[in-house]
XYZ file of C-alpha atoms in Angstrom:
222
model
C 63.625 17.252 -11.914
C 66.100 19.261 -9.880
C 65.559 18.472 -6.140
C 67.120 19.876 -3.028
C 66.941 17.471 -0.138
C 67.350 18.763 3.401
C 68.559 16.480 6.221
C 69.956 14.406 3.381
C 72.159 12.325 5.590
C 69.324 11.283 7.975
C 67.338 7.991 8.053
C 64.771 9.034 5.448
C 66.825 11.731 3.756
C 69.659 9.455 2.634
C 67.163 7.000 1.109
C 65.406 9.863 -0.652
C 68.801 10.869 -2.164
C 69.552 7.314 -3.213
C 66.163 6.825 -4.810
C 66.081 10.253 -6.456
C 69.472 9.666 -8.060
C 68.430 6.173 -9.234
C 65.237 7.748 -10.803
C 67.358 10.203 -12.732
C 66.711 13.360 -10.768
C 69.421 16.007 -10.325
C 69.980 16.222 -6.566
C 71.435 18.831 -4.247
C 71.960 17.504 -0.678
C 71.704 20.113 2.060
C 73.439 18.723 5.154
C 75.428 19.900 8.162
C 78.395 17.747 7.135
C 78.780 17.262 3.359
C 81.323 14.458 3.977
C 78.394 12.270 5.025
C 76.981 12.351 1.491
C 78.901 9.776 -0.592
C 77.246 9.823 -4.006
C 79.449 11.302 -6.635
C 76.406 12.325 -8.689
C 75.056 14.575 -5.853
C 75.883 18.210 -5.387
C 76.257 19.091 -1.657
C 75.817 22.287 0.254
C 76.632 22.808 3.933
C 73.486 23.949 5.733
C 73.010 23.905 9.481
C 69.233 24.389 10.100
C 69.790 24.798 13.875
C 71.348 28.167 12.889
C 69.912 28.907 9.385
C 72.182 30.907 7.042
C 70.190 32.650 4.269
C 73.143 32.608 1.892
C 73.658 28.835 2.358
C 69.938 28.196 1.854
C 69.855 30.236 -1.326
C 72.863 28.325 -2.602
C 71.171 25.032 -1.805
C 67.952 26.078 -3.552
C 69.593 27.572 -6.640
C 67.854 26.100 -9.766
C 65.697 23.721 -7.747
C 62.229 22.573 -8.926
C 61.193 21.132 -5.611
C 62.293 20.507 -2.017
C 62.231 17.365 0.138
C 62.840 17.687 3.884
C 63.380 14.932 6.447
C 64.122 17.551 9.052
C 63.373 16.650 12.713
C 64.908 16.565 16.122
C 67.472 13.668 16.470
C 68.373 14.660 20.092
C 66.857 16.742 22.893
C 69.307 19.516 21.902
C 67.581 19.582 18.485
C 64.047 20.235 19.722
C 62.644 23.144 17.788
C 64.729 22.514 14.676
C 61.734 21.245 12.593
C 59.805 24.507 13.105
C 62.803 26.821 12.911
C 64.487 25.106 10.011
C 61.313 24.731 7.975
C 60.512 28.410 8.484
C 63.910 29.315 7.125
C 63.500 26.911 4.214
C 60.094 28.392 3.388
C 61.516 31.950 3.471
C 64.352 30.936 1.173
C 61.921 29.224 -1.171
C 59.863 32.355 -1.482
C 62.996 34.399 -2.143
C 64.190 31.985 -4.858
C 60.851 31.235 -6.474
C 60.696 27.526 -5.516
C 57.112 26.447 -4.750
C 56.970 22.692 -4.083
C 57.942 21.167 -0.732
C 57.343 17.741 0.843
C 58.231 17.243 4.486
C 58.086 14.361 6.978
C 55.766 14.808 10.005
C 54.134 11.942 12.027
C 50.813 10.142 12.274
C 49.768 11.514 15.685
C 50.327 15.213 14.786
C 46.759 15.833 13.657
C 45.629 15.635 17.236
C 48.572 17.651 18.722
C 47.694 21.259 19.663
C 49.848 24.140 18.284
C 49.542 27.845 18.076
C 47.964 27.616 14.684
C 45.642 24.756 15.712
C 44.980 25.262 19.452
C 41.963 22.914 19.409
C 42.698 19.990 17.085
C 40.351 17.071 16.894
C 40.615 14.437 19.590
C 41.040 11.698 17.044
C 42.163 11.345 13.431
C 39.361 9.740 11.305
C 41.827 7.115 10.113
C 42.861 5.870 13.517
C 41.556 2.553 14.842
C 40.362 2.169 18.448
C 43.716 0.780 19.748
C 45.630 3.716 18.202
C 43.161 6.238 19.604
C 42.923 4.819 23.023
C 46.340 3.205 23.722
C 49.132 3.604 21.265
C 49.041 7.342 20.332
C 48.361 8.665 23.875
C 51.469 6.800 25.120
C 53.615 7.858 22.172
C 52.446 11.498 22.440
C 53.423 11.549 26.143
C 56.890 10.081 25.473
C 57.617 12.320 22.396
C 55.708 15.385 23.609
C 58.347 17.954 22.745
C 59.308 16.324 19.409
C 55.717 16.212 18.349
C 55.099 19.794 19.506
C 57.937 20.793 17.179
C 56.435 18.909 14.251
C 53.009 20.487 14.931
C 54.477 23.966 14.840
C 56.316 22.936 11.614
C 52.988 22.134 10.087
C 51.723 25.595 11.207
C 54.577 27.157 9.265
C 53.558 25.270 6.155
C 49.872 26.175 6.467
C 50.700 29.883 6.941
C 52.858 29.882 3.736
C 51.682 30.252 0.150
C 53.733 27.245 -0.955
C 52.592 24.001 -2.536
C 53.363 21.886 0.538
C 52.643 18.337 1.646
C 53.262 16.936 5.128
C 53.623 13.159 5.140
C 52.455 11.627 8.399
C 53.892 8.075 8.647
C 53.326 5.844 11.745
C 56.088 3.866 13.354
C 59.147 3.531 11.058
C 61.444 0.602 10.512
C 64.428 -0.046 8.319
C 63.067 -2.823 6.105
C 63.620 -2.830 2.388
C 61.740 -0.777 -0.201
C 58.422 -2.493 -1.142
C 56.573 0.237 -3.010
C 53.504 -1.485 -1.566
C 51.937 0.951 0.851
C 48.708 2.909 1.254
C 48.058 6.659 1.422
C 45.195 8.815 2.428
C 44.940 12.586 1.828
C 43.908 14.511 4.872
C 43.816 11.542 7.282
C 45.764 8.634 8.595
C 45.548 5.243 6.958
C 42.886 3.031 8.605
C 44.536 0.067 10.317
C 48.018 1.281 9.499
C 50.730 1.018 12.144
C 54.113 0.758 10.539
C 56.059 1.611 7.367
C 59.691 1.374 6.224
C 61.792 4.472 5.857
C 62.506 3.365 2.332
C 58.898 3.460 1.395
C 58.405 6.861 2.970
C 61.220 8.150 0.868
C 59.625 6.589 -2.158
C 56.278 8.261 -1.389
C 57.975 11.652 -1.115
C 59.167 11.308 -4.730
C 55.923 9.748 -5.965
C 53.722 12.633 -4.838
C 55.855 15.453 -6.064
C 53.780 16.036 -9.151
C 50.382 15.205 -7.607
C 48.287 18.387 -7.217
C 45.805 16.489 -5.063
C 48.462 16.494 -2.284
C 49.265 20.195 -2.463
C 48.606 22.042 0.809
C 47.540 18.745 2.413
C 48.670 16.248 5.035
C 48.959 12.706 3.761
C 48.805 9.546 5.901
C 50.692 6.548 4.731
C 51.320 3.052 6.026
C 51.904 -0.544 5.020
């Protein structure tokens, strides 16, 4: 499969590139700085999604069968990039005829209000009592602006006609790939609390051809 991976030098993106190449996919890495992509087998295109360039996006998507995106704010200066960048990606996908996209969101986003979902449920059906009452309220307060950006990013996907999936992992770590994780379509994983970035990248690739995940959020955890 020909894949275009955005934010390909980020924590999950670089692992997605590595795993995709190992699996035999043909990969284009769309990054601000192509010098950060060190795989000889990978085609690179300079794309800055804080200031999207339609021509660069078209070049990155040329010939692609599907898109993976690990886009998200790394610093306060990046707040808004998930929504703005994903909107630009979706527009470029429509223009180039690419339909499949898998993005990274976050486990608490189902309860974060957004313009498209001003009254979300108070709790995700997969969340345990401690997550509902303690963990997620604290995390949402700390990461309020970052989560608001991800919620608006999901709005962009829902408003599109694309075959999208938004993965909602809980807390991330840098442990090794296990391939042993659980997923739930449309809800968070009951009792889940942590997952490695390597396993999130693996899940992105695993669900690419799964129509049950199209136009859905997917919870995942260890």
